[in-house]
CSV table of C-alpha atoms and ligand atoms in Angstrom, one decimal:
chain,number,residue,atom,x,y,z
A,1,UNK,CA,11.2,26.7,18.4
A,2,UNK,CA,12.6,23.2,16.4
A,3,UNK,CA,9.9,21.0,14.6
A,4,UNK,CA,10.5,17.2,14.9
A,5,UNK,CA,9.2,14.5,12.7
A,6,UNK,CA,6.8,11.1,13.9
A,7,UNK,CA,6.7,8.8,11.6
A,8,UNK,CA,5.3,5.3,12.1
A,9,UNK,CA,5.0,2.7,9.0
A,10,UNK,CA,2.9,0.0,7.8
A,11,UNK,CA,4.8,-2.6,5.5
A,12,UNK,CA,3.0,-5.0,3.3
A,13,UNK,CA,6.1,-8.1,3.0
A,14,UNK,CA,4.8,-10.8,0.7
A,15,UNK,CA,5.2,-14.1,2.1
A,16,UNK,CA,7.4,-16.3,0.1
A,17,UNK,CA,4.7,-19.5,-0.2
A,18,UNK,CA,4.4,-21.2,-3.3
A,19,UNK,CA,0.7,-20.6,-3.7
A,20,UNK,CA,-1.8,-18.1,-2.4
A,21,UNK,CA,-3.4,-17.9,1.2
A,22,UNK,CA,-6.3,-19.4,0.5
A,23,UNK,CA,-6.4,-21.1,-2.6
A,24,UNK,CA,-4.0,-23.5,-4.8
A,25,UNK,CA,-3.0,-21.1,-7.5
A,26,UNK,CA,0.8,-20.4,-8.2
A,27,UNK,CA,2.0,-16.7,-6.6
A,28,UNK,CA,4.9,-17.2,-9.2
A,29,UNK,CA,5.8,-13.5,-10.9
A,30,UNK,CA,4.9,-12.0,-14.2
A,31,UNK,CA,2.4,-14.4,-15.6
A,32,UNK,CA,0.2,-13.5,-18.3
A,33,UNK,CA,-2.8,-11.9,-16.7
A,34,UNK,CA,-5.5,-13.9,-14.4
A,35,UNK,CA,-4.3,-17.0,-16.1
A,36,UNK,CA,-2.8,-17.6,-12.0
A,37,UNK,CA,-6.6,-16.5,-10.2
A,38,UNK,CA,-8.5,-19.5,-9.7
A,39,UNK,CA,-12.2,-19.7,-8.6
A,40,UNK,CA,-11.5,-18.4,-5.3
A,41,UNK,CA,-9.3,-15.5,-6.2
A,42,UNK,CA,-11.9,-14.6,-9.0
A,43,UNK,CA,-14.5,-14.9,-5.8
A,44,UNK,CA,-17.6,-17.3,-8.2
A,45,UNK,CA,-20.1,-18.6,-5.6
A,46,UNK,CA,-20.3,-21.1,-3.4
A,47,UNK,CA,-16.5,-21.6,-3.3
A,48,UNK,CA,-14.6,-21.7,0.1
A,49,UNK,CA,-11.5,-20.3,1.3
A,50,UNK,CA,-8.9,-22.9,2.4
A,51,UNK,CA,-5.9,-21.4,4.5
A,52,UNK,CA,-2.1,-22.3,2.9
A,53,UNK,CA,-0.8,-23.7,6.6
A,54,UNK,CA,2.9,-22.5,4.4
A,55,UNK,CA,1.6,-18.6,5.3
A,56,UNK,CA,0.7,-19.0,9.2
A,57,UNK,CA,4.5,-20.6,9.5
A,58,UNK,CA,6.1,-18.0,7.9
A,59,UNK,CA,3.9,-15.3,10.1
A,60,UNK,CA,5.0,-17.0,13.6
A,61,UNK,CA,8.6,-16.7,12.3
A,62,UNK,CA,8.2,-13.2,11.9
A,63,UNK,CA,6.5,-13.4,15.5
A,64,UNK,CA,9.9,-15.1,16.9
A,65,UNK,CA,11.8,-12.8,15.2
A,66,UNK,CA,11.3,-9.7,16.5
A,67,UNK,CA,10.7,-11.6,20.4
A,68,UNK,CA,6.2,-10.7,20.0
A,69,UNK,CA,3.5,-13.0,21.4
A,70,UNK,CA,1.9,-15.5,18.8
A,71,UNK,CA,-1.7,-15.7,19.7
A,72,UNK,CA,-2.9,-18.9,20.5
A,73,UNK,CA,-6.0,-17.4,18.4
A,74,UNK,CA,-6.3,-15.7,16.1
A,75,UNK,CA,-8.9,-14.1,14.0
A,76,UNK,CA,-10.0,-13.7,9.9
A,77,UNK,CA,-12.5,-10.8,9.5
A,78,UNK,CA,-13.7,-9.4,6.1
A,79,UNK,CA,-12.7,-6.0,5.1
A,80,UNK,CA,-15.8,-4.7,3.1
A,81,UNK,CA,-14.7,-2.3,0.6
A,82,UNK,CA,-15.4,-1.2,-3.4
A,83,UNK,CA,-13.0,-1.6,-5.6
A,84,UNK,CA,-12.9,-3.0,-9.5
A,85,UNK,CA,-9.5,-5.4,-8.2
A,86,UNK,CA,-11.2,-6.8,-5.0
A,87,UNK,CA,-14.0,-9.0,-6.7
A,88,UNK,CA,-15.4,-10.8,-3.4
A,89,UNK,CA,-15.6,-6.8,-2.1
A,90,UNK,CA,-14.3,-7.2,0.9
A,91,UNK,CA,-10.3,-8.5,1.6
A,92,UNK,CA,-9.6,-10.8,4.1
A,93,UNK,CA,-7.4,-9.6,6.5
A,94,UNK,CA,-7.5,-9.9,10.6
A,95,UNK,CA,-8.7,-7.3,12.4
A,96,UNK,CA,-9.1,-7.5,16.6
A,97,UNK,CA,-6.8,-10.2,16.8
A,98,UNK,CA,-4.3,-10.6,14.5
A,99,UNK,CA,-1.6,-13.7,15.0
A,100,UNK,CA,1.5,-11.7,15.9
A,101,UNK,CA,1.5,-8.9,18.9
A,102,UNK,CA,4.1,-7.1,20.0
A,103,UNK,CA,7.9,-7.3,19.6
A,104,UNK,CA,10.4,-4.7,18.5
A,105,UNK,CA,12.8,-4.0,15.8
A,106,UNK,CA,17.0,-2.7,16.9
A,107,UNK,CA,18.1,0.0,13.9
A,108,UNK,CA,21.3,1.4,13.8
A,109,UNK,CA,22.1,5.2,13.7
A,110,UNK,CA,25.0,7.1,13.5
A,111,UNK,CA,24.4,8.5,17.4
A,112,UNK,CA,24.0,4.8,18.7
A,113,UNK,CA,21.4,1.9,18.1
A,114,UNK,CA,17.5,2.3,18.7
A,115,UNK,CA,15.1,0.1,19.3
A,116,UNK,CA,11.6,0.8,17.8
A,117,UNK,CA,8.5,-1.0,19.0
A,118,UNK,CA,6.4,-3.4,16.6
A,119,UNK,CA,2.6,-3.1,17.2
A,120,UNK,CA,1.3,-5.7,15.7
A,121,UNK,CA,1.6,-8.2,12.2
A,122,UNK,CA,-1.1,-9.1,10.5
A,123,UNK,CA,-1.7,-12.0,7.7
A,124,UNK,CA,-4.4,-11.1,4.7
A,125,UNK,CA,-4.4,-11.5,1.1
A,126,UNK,CA,-3.4,-8.9,-1.5
A,127,UNK,CA,-6.1,-7.8,-3.8
A,128,UNK,CA,-5.6,-7.9,-8.2
A,129,UNK,CA,-4.2,-4.5,-10.2
A,130,UNK,CA,-6.1,-2.9,-12.3
A,131,UNK,CA,-4.1,-2.2,-15.7
A,132,UNK,CA,-4.7,1.4,-17.5
A,133,UNK,CA,-2.8,0.8,-20.2
A,134,UNK,CA,-2.8,-0.8,-24.1
A,135,UNK,CA,-7.0,-1.7,-23.6
A,136,UNK,CA,-6.8,0.9,-26.1
A,137,UNK,CA,-8.6,3.1,-23.5
A,138,UNK,CA,-10.0,0.6,-21.5
A,139,UNK,CA,-8.6,-0.8,-18.1
A,140,UNK,CA,-7.8,-4.6,-17.7
A,141,UNK,CA,-8.4,-6.3,-14.7
A,142,UNK,CA,-5.4,-8.6,-13.6
A,143,UNK,CA,-6.1,-11.3,-10.6
A,144,UNK,CA,-3.4,-13.0,-10.6
A,145,UNK,CA,-1.8,-11.1,-7.5
A,146,UNK,CA,-5.3,-11.4,-6.1
A,147,UNK,CA,-5.1,-14.0,-2.8
A,148,UNK,CA,-1.4,-13.3,-2.4
A,149,UNK,CA,0.1,-13.9,1.2
A,150,UNK,CA,0.9,-10.6,3.1
A,151,UNK,CA,2.3,-9.9,6.6
A,152,UNK,CA,1.1,-6.3,7.6
A,153,UNK,CA,3.8,-5.4,9.7
A,154,UNK,CA,2.6,-1.8,11.7
A,155,UNK,CA,5.1,-0.1,14.7
A,156,UNK,CA,4.2,2.0,16.7
A,157,UNK,CA,5.4,6.1,15.9
A,158,UNK,CA,8.3,5.8,18.0
A,159,UNK,CA,10.7,7.3,14.3
A,160,UNK,CA,11.6,10.7,14.4
A,161,UNK,CA,12.5,11.5,11.2
A,162,UNK,CA,13.0,10.4,7.5
A,163,UNK,CA,16.8,9.7,8.4
A,164,UNK,CA,15.4,7.2,10.8
A,165,UNK,CA,12.6,5.8,8.9
A,166,UNK,CA,15.2,4.9,6.1
A,167,UNK,CA,16.8,2.5,8.6
A,168,UNK,CA,14.0,0.8,10.1
A,169,UNK,CA,12.1,-0.1,6.6
A,170,UNK,CA,15.6,-0.9,5.5
A,171,UNK,CA,16.7,-3.0,8.8
A,172,UNK,CA,12.9,-4.7,8.5
A,173,UNK,CA,14.1,-5.4,4.9
A,174,UNK,CA,16.6,-7.9,6.0
A,175,UNK,CA,15.2,-9.3,9.0
A,176,UNK,CA,12.5,-10.9,6.4
A,177,UNK,CA,15.2,-11.7,4.4
A,178,UNK,CA,17.3,-12.9,6.5
A,179,UNK,CA,14.5,-15.5,8.1
A,180,UNK,CA,13.5,-16.2,4.5
A,181,UNK,CA,9.9,-15.5,5.2
A,182,UNK,CA,9.8,-12.4,1.8
A,183,UNK,CA,12.2,-12.4,-1.5
A,184,UNK,CA,12.0,-8.6,-0.4
A,185,UNK,CA,11.6,-7.4,-4.0
A,186,UNK,CA,10.8,-4.0,-4.1
A,187,UNK,CA,10.5,-3.3,-8.1
A,188,UNK,CA,8.3,-6.7,-7.9
A,189,UNK,CA,5.9,-5.5,-4.9
A,190,UNK,CA,6.7,-7.9,-2.8
A,191,UNK,CA,7.6,-5.5,0.1
A,192,UNK,CA,6.0,-2.3,0.0
A,193,UNK,CA,5.4,0.4,2.7
A,194,UNK,CA,3.5,3.3,3.8
A,195,UNK,CA,4.8,6.1,6.1
A,196,UNK,CA,2.6,8.0,8.7
A,197,UNK,CA,3.8,11.3,9.5
A,198,UNK,CA,3.3,14.2,11.6
A,199,UNK,CA,5.3,17.1,12.9
A,200,UNK,CA,5.3,18.6,16.6
A,201,UNK,CA,7.5,21.4,18.1
A,202,UNK,CA,10.1,19.3,20.2
A,203,UNK,CA,9.6,18.6,23.3
A,204,UNK,CA,5.5,18.5,23.0
A,205,UNK,CA,4.3,15.0,24.2
A,206,UNK,CA,1.2,15.3,22.5
A,207,UNK,CA,1.3,13.3,18.9
A,208,UNK,CA,0.1,15.8,15.7
A,209,UNK,CA,-2.1,14.8,13.4
A,210,UNK,CA,-1.0,12.2,10.7
A,211,UNK,CA,-0.9,11.5,6.8
A,212,UNK,CA,0.0,8.4,5.6
A,213,UNK,CA,2.0,8.4,2.8
A,214,UNK,CA,1.0,5.2,-0.1
A,215,UNK,CA,3.7,4.5,-3.0
A,216,UNK,CA,6.5,4.3,-1.9
A,217,UNK,CA,8.4,1.5,-3.1
A,218,UNK,CA,11.8,2.1,-2.7
A,219,UNK,CA,13.9,3.5,-0.1
A,220,UNK,CA,15.1,6.9,-1.7
A,221,UNK,CA,11.4,7.5,-2.6
A,222,UNK,CA,10.3,6.5,1.1
A,223,UNK,CA,13.2,9.6,2.3
A,224,UNK,CA,12.4,11.8,0.4
A,225,UNK,CA,8.3,11.6,0.4
A,226,UNK,CA,8.4,11.6,4.4
A,227,UNK,CA,10.9,14.8,4.0
A,228,UNK,CA,9.1,16.5,1.5
A,229,UNK,CA,5.4,15.5,3.6
A,230,UNK,CA,7.1,16.4,6.9
A,231,UNK,CA,7.6,20.2,5.2
A,232,UNK,CA,4.7,21.2,4.0
A,233,UNK,CA,3.2,20.2,7.1
A,234,UNK,CA,5.6,22.7,8.5
A,235,UNK,CA,4.7,25.1,6.0
A,236,UNK,CA,0.9,24.5,7.0
A,237,UNK,CA,1.7,25.0,11.0
A,238,UNK,CA,3.1,28.1,10.6
A,239,UNK,CA,1.0,29.9,8.6
A,240,UNK,CA,-0.9,28.9,11.2
A,241,UNK,CA,-3.7,26.3,9.6
A,242,UNK,CA,-4.2,22.8,10.8
A,243,UNK,CA,-3.3,19.7,9.4
A,244,UNK,CA,-6.6,17.5,8.3
A,245,UNK,CA,-5.5,13.8,8.2
A,246,UNK,CA,-6.1,12.3,5.1
A,247,UNK,CA,-4.1,9.2,2.9
A,248,UNK,CA,-1.9,11.1,0.2
A,249,UNK,CA,0.8,9.1,-2.5
A,250,UNK,CA,4.0,10.2,-4.1
A,251,UNK,CA,4.9,11.3,-6.8
A,252,UNK,CA,8.6,10.4,-7.5
A,253,UNK,CA,8.4,12.5,-10.3
A,254,UNK,CA,7.8,16.0,-8.9
A,255,UNK,CA,9.2,15.2,-5.8
A,256,UNK,CA,6.0,15.8,-3.8
A,257,UNK,CA,2.7,14.1,-1.7
A,258,UNK,CA,-0.8,14.8,-3.1
A,259,UNK,CA,-4.2,14.4,-1.3
A,260,UNK,CA,-5.4,10.6,-2.4
A,261,UNK,CA,-8.4,10.7,-0.5
A,262,UNK,CA,-10.0,11.3,3.1
A,263,UNK,CA,-9.4,9.3,5.5
A,264,UNK,CA,-11.6,6.4,6.2
A,265,UNK,CA,-12.2,5.0,10.0
A,266,UNK,CA,-12.4,1.6,10.8
A,267,UNK,CA,-15.8,1.4,11.0
A,268,UNK,CA,-16.1,2.6,7.1
A,269,UNK,CA,-15.1,-1.2,6.2
A,270,UNK,CA,-17.4,-2.6,8.7
A,271,UNK,CA,-14.6,-5.6,9.8
A,272,UNK,CA,-16.4,-8.3,10.9
A,273,UNK,CA,-15.4,-12.5,11.8
A,274,UNK,CA,-15.4,-14.3,8.2
A,275,UNK,CA,-17.8,-16.6,8.8
A,276,UNK,CA,-16.4,-18.9,6.2
A,277,UNK,CA,-13.0,-19.1,8.0
A,278,UNK,CA,-12.7,-20.8,11.8
A,279,UNK,CA,-10.0,-19.0,14.3
A,280,UNK,CA,-6.7,-19.2,13.6
A,281,UNK,CA,-5.1,-21.2,16.5
A,282,UNK,CA,-1.5,-22.0,16.7
A,283,UNK,CA,-0.4,-24.2,20.2
A,284,UNK,CA,2.7,-24.3,22.0
A,285,UNK,CA,4.7,-27.2,20.1
A,286,UNK,CA,3.6,-25.6,17.0
A,287,UNK,CA,5.3,-22.7,18.1
A,288,UNK,CA,8.2,-24.5,19.7
A,289,UNK,CA,8.9,-26.5,16.2
A,290,UNK,CA,9.6,-23.2,14.1
A,291,UNK,CA,11.5,-22.1,16.8
A,292,UNK,CA,13.7,-25.4,16.2
A,293,UNK,CA,14.4,-24.5,12.9
A,294,UNK,CA,15.2,-20.4,12.5
A,295,UNK,CA,18.5,-19.7,11.7
A,296,UNK,CA,20.7,-17.6,14.1
A,297,UNK,CA,19.1,-14.1,14.7
A,298,UNK,CA,20.8,-11.1,14.0
A,299,UNK,CA,19.9,-10.3,17.4
A,300,UNK,CA,22.3,-12.9,18.6
A,301,UNK,CA,25.0,-13.2,16.1
A,302,UNK,CA,25.2,-8.7,17.6
A,303,UNK,CA,25.8,-9.9,21.4
A,304,UNK,CA,28.1,-13.0,20.1
A,305,UNK,CA,29.8,-10.5,18.3
A,306,UNK,CA,30.0,-8.3,20.7
A,307,UNK,CA,31.2,-10.8,22.9
A,308,UNK,CA,33.6,-13.4,21.1
A,309,UNK,CA,35.2,-10.5,18.6
A,310,UNK,CA,35.4,-7.3,21.4
A,311,UNK,CA,33.7,-5.1,18.4
A,312,UNK,CA,31.6,-1.9,18.8
A,313,UNK,CA,28.4,-2.1,18.5
A,314,UNK,CA,28.0,0.3,15.6
A,315,UNK,CA,30.6,-2.5,13.8
A,316,UNK,CA,27.9,-5.5,14.6
A,317,UNK,CA,25.2,-3.7,13.6
A,318,UNK,CA,26.9,-3.5,10.3
A,319,UNK,CA,28.0,-6.6,9.8
A,320,UNK,CA,24.5,-8.1,10.3
A,321,UNK,CA,23.0,-6.1,7.9
A,322,UNK,CA,22.4,-9.1,5.9
A,323,UNK,CA,23.0,-13.1,6.6
A,324,UNK,CA,25.3,-13.0,3.4
A,325,UNK,CA,27.3,-10.2,4.7
A,326,UNK,CA,27.5,-11.8,8.6
A,327,UNK,CA,28.4,-14.8,7.6
A,328,UNK,CA,31.3,-13.5,5.1
A,329,UNK,CA,32.5,-11.4,7.8
A,330,UNK,CA,32.3,-15.2,10.2
A,331,UNK,CA,34.0,-17.0,7.5
A,332,UNK,CA,37.1,-14.6,7.4
A,333,UNK,CA,37.4,-14.7,10.7
A,334,UNK,CA,37.7,-18.5,11.8
A,335,UNK,CA,40.5,-18.3,8.7
A,336,UNK,CA,42.3,-16.0,10.7
A,337,UNK,CA,41.2,-12.6,10.2
A,338,UNK,CA,41.3,-9.6,12.8
A,339,UNK,CA,38.0,-9.1,13.8
A,340,UNK,CA,38.6,-5.4,13.8
A,341,UNK,CA,40.4,-5.2,10.3
A,342,UNK,CA,38.2,-7.5,9.2
A,343,UNK,CA,34.7,-5.8,9.8
A,344,UNK,CA,36.5,-2.3,9.1
A,345,UNK,CA,36.8,-3.8,5.4
A,346,UNK,CA,33.9,-5.7,5.0
A,347,UNK,CA,31.9,-2.1,6.4
A,348,UNK,CA,34.3,0.2,5.1
A,349,UNK,CA,36.1,-0.7,1.5
A,350,UNK,CA,33.8,-3.3,0.6
A,351,UNK,CA,30.9,-2.0,1.0
A,352,UNK,CA,31.8,0.1,-0.4
A,353,UNK,CA,32.9,-1.3,-3.8
A,354,UNK,CA,29.5,-3.4,-3.2
A,355,UNK,CA,27.7,-0.2,-3.4
A,356,UNK,CA,29.1,1.2,-6.6
A,357,UNK,CA,28.1,-1.9,-8.1
A,358,UNK,CA,24.7,-2.2,-7.0
A,359,UNK,CA,25.4,-5.8,-6.0
A,360,UNK,CA,24.7,-7.1,-2.3
A,361,UNK,CA,27.2,-9.3,0.0
A,362,UNK,CA,26.1,-12.5,-2.0
A,363,UNK,CA,28.1,-11.2,-5.0
A,364,UNK,CA,31.2,-10.3,-3.2
A,365,UNK,CA,33.9,-12.4,-6.1
A,366,UNK,CA,36.6,-13.2,-3.6
A,367,UNK,CA,36.1,-16.1,-1.1
A,368,UNK,CA,36.5,-14.8,2.7
A,369,UNK,CA,39.3,-17.1,3.2
A,370,UNK,CA,41.4,-14.9,0.4
A,371,UNK,CA,40.2,-11.7,2.2
A,372,UNK,CA,41.6,-13.3,5.3
A,373,UNK,CA,44.7,-13.3,4.2
A,374,UNK,CA,45.0,-10.3,2.6
A,375,UNK,CA,44.1,-9.2,6.4
A,376,UNK,CA,47.1,-11.2,7.4
A,377,UNK,CA,49.6,-9.1,5.2
A,378,UNK,CA,48.5,-5.8,6.6
A,379,UNK,CA,48.6,-7.3,10.8
A,380,UNK,CA,52.1,-8.2,9.8
A,381,UNK,CA,53.3,-5.1,8.0
A,382,UNK,CA,54.2,-6.8,4.8
A,383,UNK,CA,51.8,-4.4,3.3
A,384,UNK,CA,50.4,-0.9,4.6
A,385,UNK,CA,46.3,-0.8,4.4
A,386,UNK,CA,46.4,1.9,1.4
A,387,UNK,CA,48.2,-0.3,-0.8
A,388,UNK,CA,46.6,-3.1,0.3
A,389,UNK,CA,43.3,-1.5,-1.8
A,390,UNK,CA,45.4,-1.9,-4.9
A,391,UNK,CA,46.2,-5.3,-4.0
A,392,UNK,CA,42.3,-5.8,-2.9
A,393,UNK,CA,41.7,-4.1,-7.0
A,394,UNK,CA,43.7,-6.9,-8.3
A,395,UNK,CA,41.7,-9.5,-6.5
A,396,UNK,CA,38.4,-8.4,-6.7
A,397,UNK,CA,38.7,-8.6,-10.7
A,398,UNK,CA,40.3,-12.2,-10.3
A,399,UNK,CA,44.1,-11.9,-10.9
A,400,UNK,CA,45.0,-13.8,-8.0
A,401,UNK,CA,45.7,-14.0,-4.5
A,402,UNK,CA,46.5,-11.5,-2.1
A,403,UNK,CA,50.4,-13.0,-1.6
A,404,UNK,CA,51.0,-13.1,-5.6
A,405,UNK,CA,49.9,-10.0,-6.2
A,406,UNK,CA,51.7,-8.1,-3.5
A,407,UNK,CA,55.1,-9.6,-5.1
A,408,UNK,CA,53.4,-9.0,-8.5
A,409,UNK,CA,53.1,-5.5,-8.0
A,410,UNK,CA,56.0,-5.1,-6.2
A,411,UNK,CA,53.6,-3.4,-3.4
A,412,UNK,CA,55.6,-4.7,-0.4
A,413,UNK,CA,55.9,-2.3,2.3
A,414,UNK,CA,59.2,-0.3,3.1
A,415,UNK,CA,60.1,-0.9,7.1
A,416,UNK,CA,63.8,-0.6,6.8
A,417,UNK,CA,64.0,2.1,8.8
A,418,UNK,CA,67.6,2.8,7.0
A,419,UNK,CA,65.7,2.8,3.8
A,420,UNK,CA,63.2,4.9,5.3
A,421,UNK,CA,66.3,7.2,6.2
A,422,UNK,CA,67.4,7.4,3.2
A,423,UNK,CA,64.0,8.3,1.6
A,424,UNK,CA,63.3,11.0,4.5
A,425,UNK,CA,67.0,12.8,4.0
A,426,UNK,CA,66.8,13.3,-0.4
A,427,UNK,CA,63.8,14.9,0.3
A,428,UNK,CA,64.3,17.6,3.3
A,429,UNK,CA,67.7,17.9,1.2
A,430,UNK,CA,65.3,18.5,-1.5
A,431,UNK,CA,63.4,21.5,0.2
A,432,UNK,CA,64.8,23.4,2.3
A,433,UNK,CA,61.9,25.9,2.0
A,434,UNK,CA,59.3,23.9,3.6
A,435,UNK,CA,61.8,22.7,6.6
A,436,UNK,CA,62.1,26.6,7.2
A,437,UNK,CA,58.7,27.0,7.3
A,438,UNK,CA,57.6,23.8,9.4
A,439,UNK,CA,61.1,25.2,12.1
A,440,UNK,CA,59.2,28.6,12.3
A,441,UNK,CA,55.9,27.1,13.2
A,442,UNK,CA,53.7,25.7,10.2
A,443,UNK,CA,52.3,22.5,10.3
A,444,UNK,CA,51.3,22.3,7.0
A,445,UNK,CA,54.4,21.9,5.8
A,446,UNK,CA,55.0,19.0,7.4
A,447,UNK,CA,52.2,17.1,5.7
A,448,UNK,CA,53.6,18.1,2.7
A,449,UNK,CA,56.6,16.4,3.5
A,450,UNK,CA,55.9,13.3,4.3
A,451,UNK,CA,53.6,13.3,1.6
A,452,UNK,CA,56.4,13.6,-0.7
A,453,UNK,CA,57.9,10.9,1.5
A,454,UNK,CA,56.0,8.9,0.2
A,455,UNK,CA,55.5,10.0,-3.4
A,456,UNK,CA,58.8,9.0,-4.1
A,457,UNK,CA,58.2,5.8,-3.3
A,458,UNK,CA,54.7,5.5,-4.3
A,459,UNK,CA,53.0,4.6,-0.5
A,460,UNK,CA,55.1,2.3,0.2
A,461,UNK,CA,56.9,3.3,3.2
A,462,UNK,CA,55.6,2.4,6.3
A,463,UNK,CA,53.8,5.4,7.4
A,464,UNK,CA,54.3,5.1,10.9
A,465,UNK,CA,57.9,5.4,10.7
A,466,UNK,CA,58.3,8.0,8.6
A,467,UNK,CA,56.7,10.7,10.3
A,468,UNK,CA,58.5,9.8,13.4
A,469,UNK,CA,61.8,9.7,11.3
A,470,UNK,CA,60.6,12.9,9.8
A,471,UNK,CA,60.0,14.3,13.3
A,472,UNK,CA,63.0,13.6,14.6
A,473,UNK,CA,65.5,15.0,12.0
A,474,UNK,CA,63.3,18.1,11.3
A,475,UNK,CA,64.0,18.7,15.7
A,476,UNK,CA,67.4,19.2,14.8
B,501,ADP,P1,-4.4,3.1,10.6
B,501,ADP,O1,-5.1,1.4,10.9
B,501,ADP,O2,-5.6,3.6,10.4
B,501,ADP,O3,-3.6,2.8,9.9
B,501,ADP,P2,-3.0,2.8,13.0
B,501,ADP,O4,-3.7,3.9,14.6
B,501,ADP,O5,-3.4,1.8,12.9
B,501,ADP,O6,-4.1,3.2,11.6
B,501,ADP,O7,-2.0,3.2,13.1
B,501,ADP,C1,-0.9,3.1,11.3
B,501,ADP,C2,0.6,3.7,11.6
B,501,ADP,O8,0.1,5.3,11.8
B,501,ADP,C3,1.1,3.3,12.8
B,501,ADP,O9,2.2,2.8,12.2
B,501,ADP,C4,1.2,4.3,14.1
B,501,ADP,O10,2.2,4.4,14.7
B,501,ADP,C5,1.2,5.4,12.8
B,501,ADP,N1,0.6,6.6,14.2
B,501,ADP,C6,-0.6,6.6,14.5
B,501,ADP,N2,-0.4,8.0,14.7
B,501,ADP,C7,0.7,9.0,14.5
B,501,ADP,C8,1.4,10.1,14.2
B,501,ADP,N3,-0.1,11.1,14.7
B,501,ADP,N4,2.2,10.1,13.7
B,501,ADP,C9,2.8,9.5,12.8
B,501,ADP,N5,3.1,8.6,12.6
B,501,ADP,C10,1.3,7.7,13.6
B,502,MG,MG1,-3.0,2.0,7.4
C-alpha cells in the first residue's frame, strides 16, 4: 500500500519595521555585531519592554489577508529556556492567545487549487546569534537580531508531500511581500520555515508521529529535506520500527536530516503571561482602518480576473503569483493585449526568461504596453508565435519596439495562400519518397514535409495554412 507524507509548516516572517518589537534599536541588516542592541535587547536589569505598534499593524494586515479572526485581546507570554544568545532567559512570544486566529491560504497545484488552513499567527521577538568563526577558538554573541519582530505563522497538517509544502511556502512568501509586511529575503533570514513531517498509509485517517525539521533557508532545501525525511521514516516503519518525535536539522551538503534534540513539550518552557506587558487590545475601528489601507489581495484579483478576462483558474493563479506580475498583466491587458494570449506569454516565455536570469517580474526589461503591441501582431496574423519569440528576444535586449523589429528582421508572417502553395509545391516536388510514404499511411512523413516547408521560409509561413494546403495537395 502506498505511503502518504503529511506536512505542517511553521514560518517565521520578519516584520518590516524600522525598530525592534520592544525597543527603539534599529532592525537594519548587516551592521557590526552588537551595535544595534539596546539595554532592552541585552536584558539589563530594570528595563521594560515597550510594544512597537507598527509590528502589531503588520500582524493585523496578515490576519486580514488570510481571512482570519483578529483577536480583540491577545497576550504576550514568556517562553523560558537557556541559550547564550538569549540573555533574558526567555523569549517574549504569544502562546494561549495569539493575535491572529484561523484563516487560510489558497495554493496552485498542477491538479488544481487547494486551500491550506492556517492555525494561528503570533507575534514574537527573535533571539540573537552565536558566531563560531574568527574568534580564536571561542564563540561570540551578536545581539543585533535580538528583539527583531517576527510573525510566526502555523498551518494545520494539511499539506501532502514535498511539492505541496513547497507550493505553500512559495504562496506564503508571495503573500507577505504582496501586503508589504516582510521583505522575504531568505539569505538574510527574513523568511524561515520549519517543516513538520510524518508519514502514514494512504487512507489512514490517524496522523503518524512527526519530526520537525529546522534550518530550511531555501525553497529547494525545503523540498529536498522533506523528501529525505519521508524516505527515512518510511524506511524505519517498513523495517518494523517506530518513529521517535524529535527536532531534526537539515544538512544541505549531505542532503540528509540529523537528530538535533528530542522534542520538548510545551510544559518544558513554563509559559506564563509576561507581567511587563499589558494584554494587547485591538479595537474594531483600528482593524477597519488597517483594512482600508490594504492593497487588492491576490484572492480578490483571482476572482476578478476569472470574471473580467474569462481566464482558467490555473492561469489566474500563476498571474497572481506576485503583485508585480499581476500589475504587469493588468497594464498589458489595459493596453489592448488579448487576456488569454497575455497570460500564456507571461506564464510561459516571459516567466522562463526571468527564471533563467534569476530575476523577478519587477525586472522585465520591456514595458507591458510594448508587450501588448507584440501580442497584437500575433493576434492580427502579422507574425507567428514562433517568430514573435524572436521578436521578444530582440525587445528584451533593448533593440526597439515590436513593429520596427518585425520589419527590420523580415519576420512578417506569410499568409498569402498563393505564396504558401508555391512553397508547398516546391517541397513536394523535391521529396517524392516522403510523399509516397505519407500516401502509404506513414503520418510521420507529413510532419517532416511541414518541417521542410517551414525551413524554406525560416518559419514565417502561417502554420495552420501550411498544414491545410499540404493535406489538400497530398490527398490527391
Ligand atoms: P509545536 O508547537 O510543538 O511545534 P504544534 O502542535 O503547534 O506543535 O504543531 C506544529 C506544526 O506541526 C503545525 O504546523 C502542525 O500542523 C504540524 N503537525 C502536527 N502534527 C503533525 C503530524 N502528525 N504530521 C505532520 N505535521 C504535524
Ligand atoms: Mg514547532
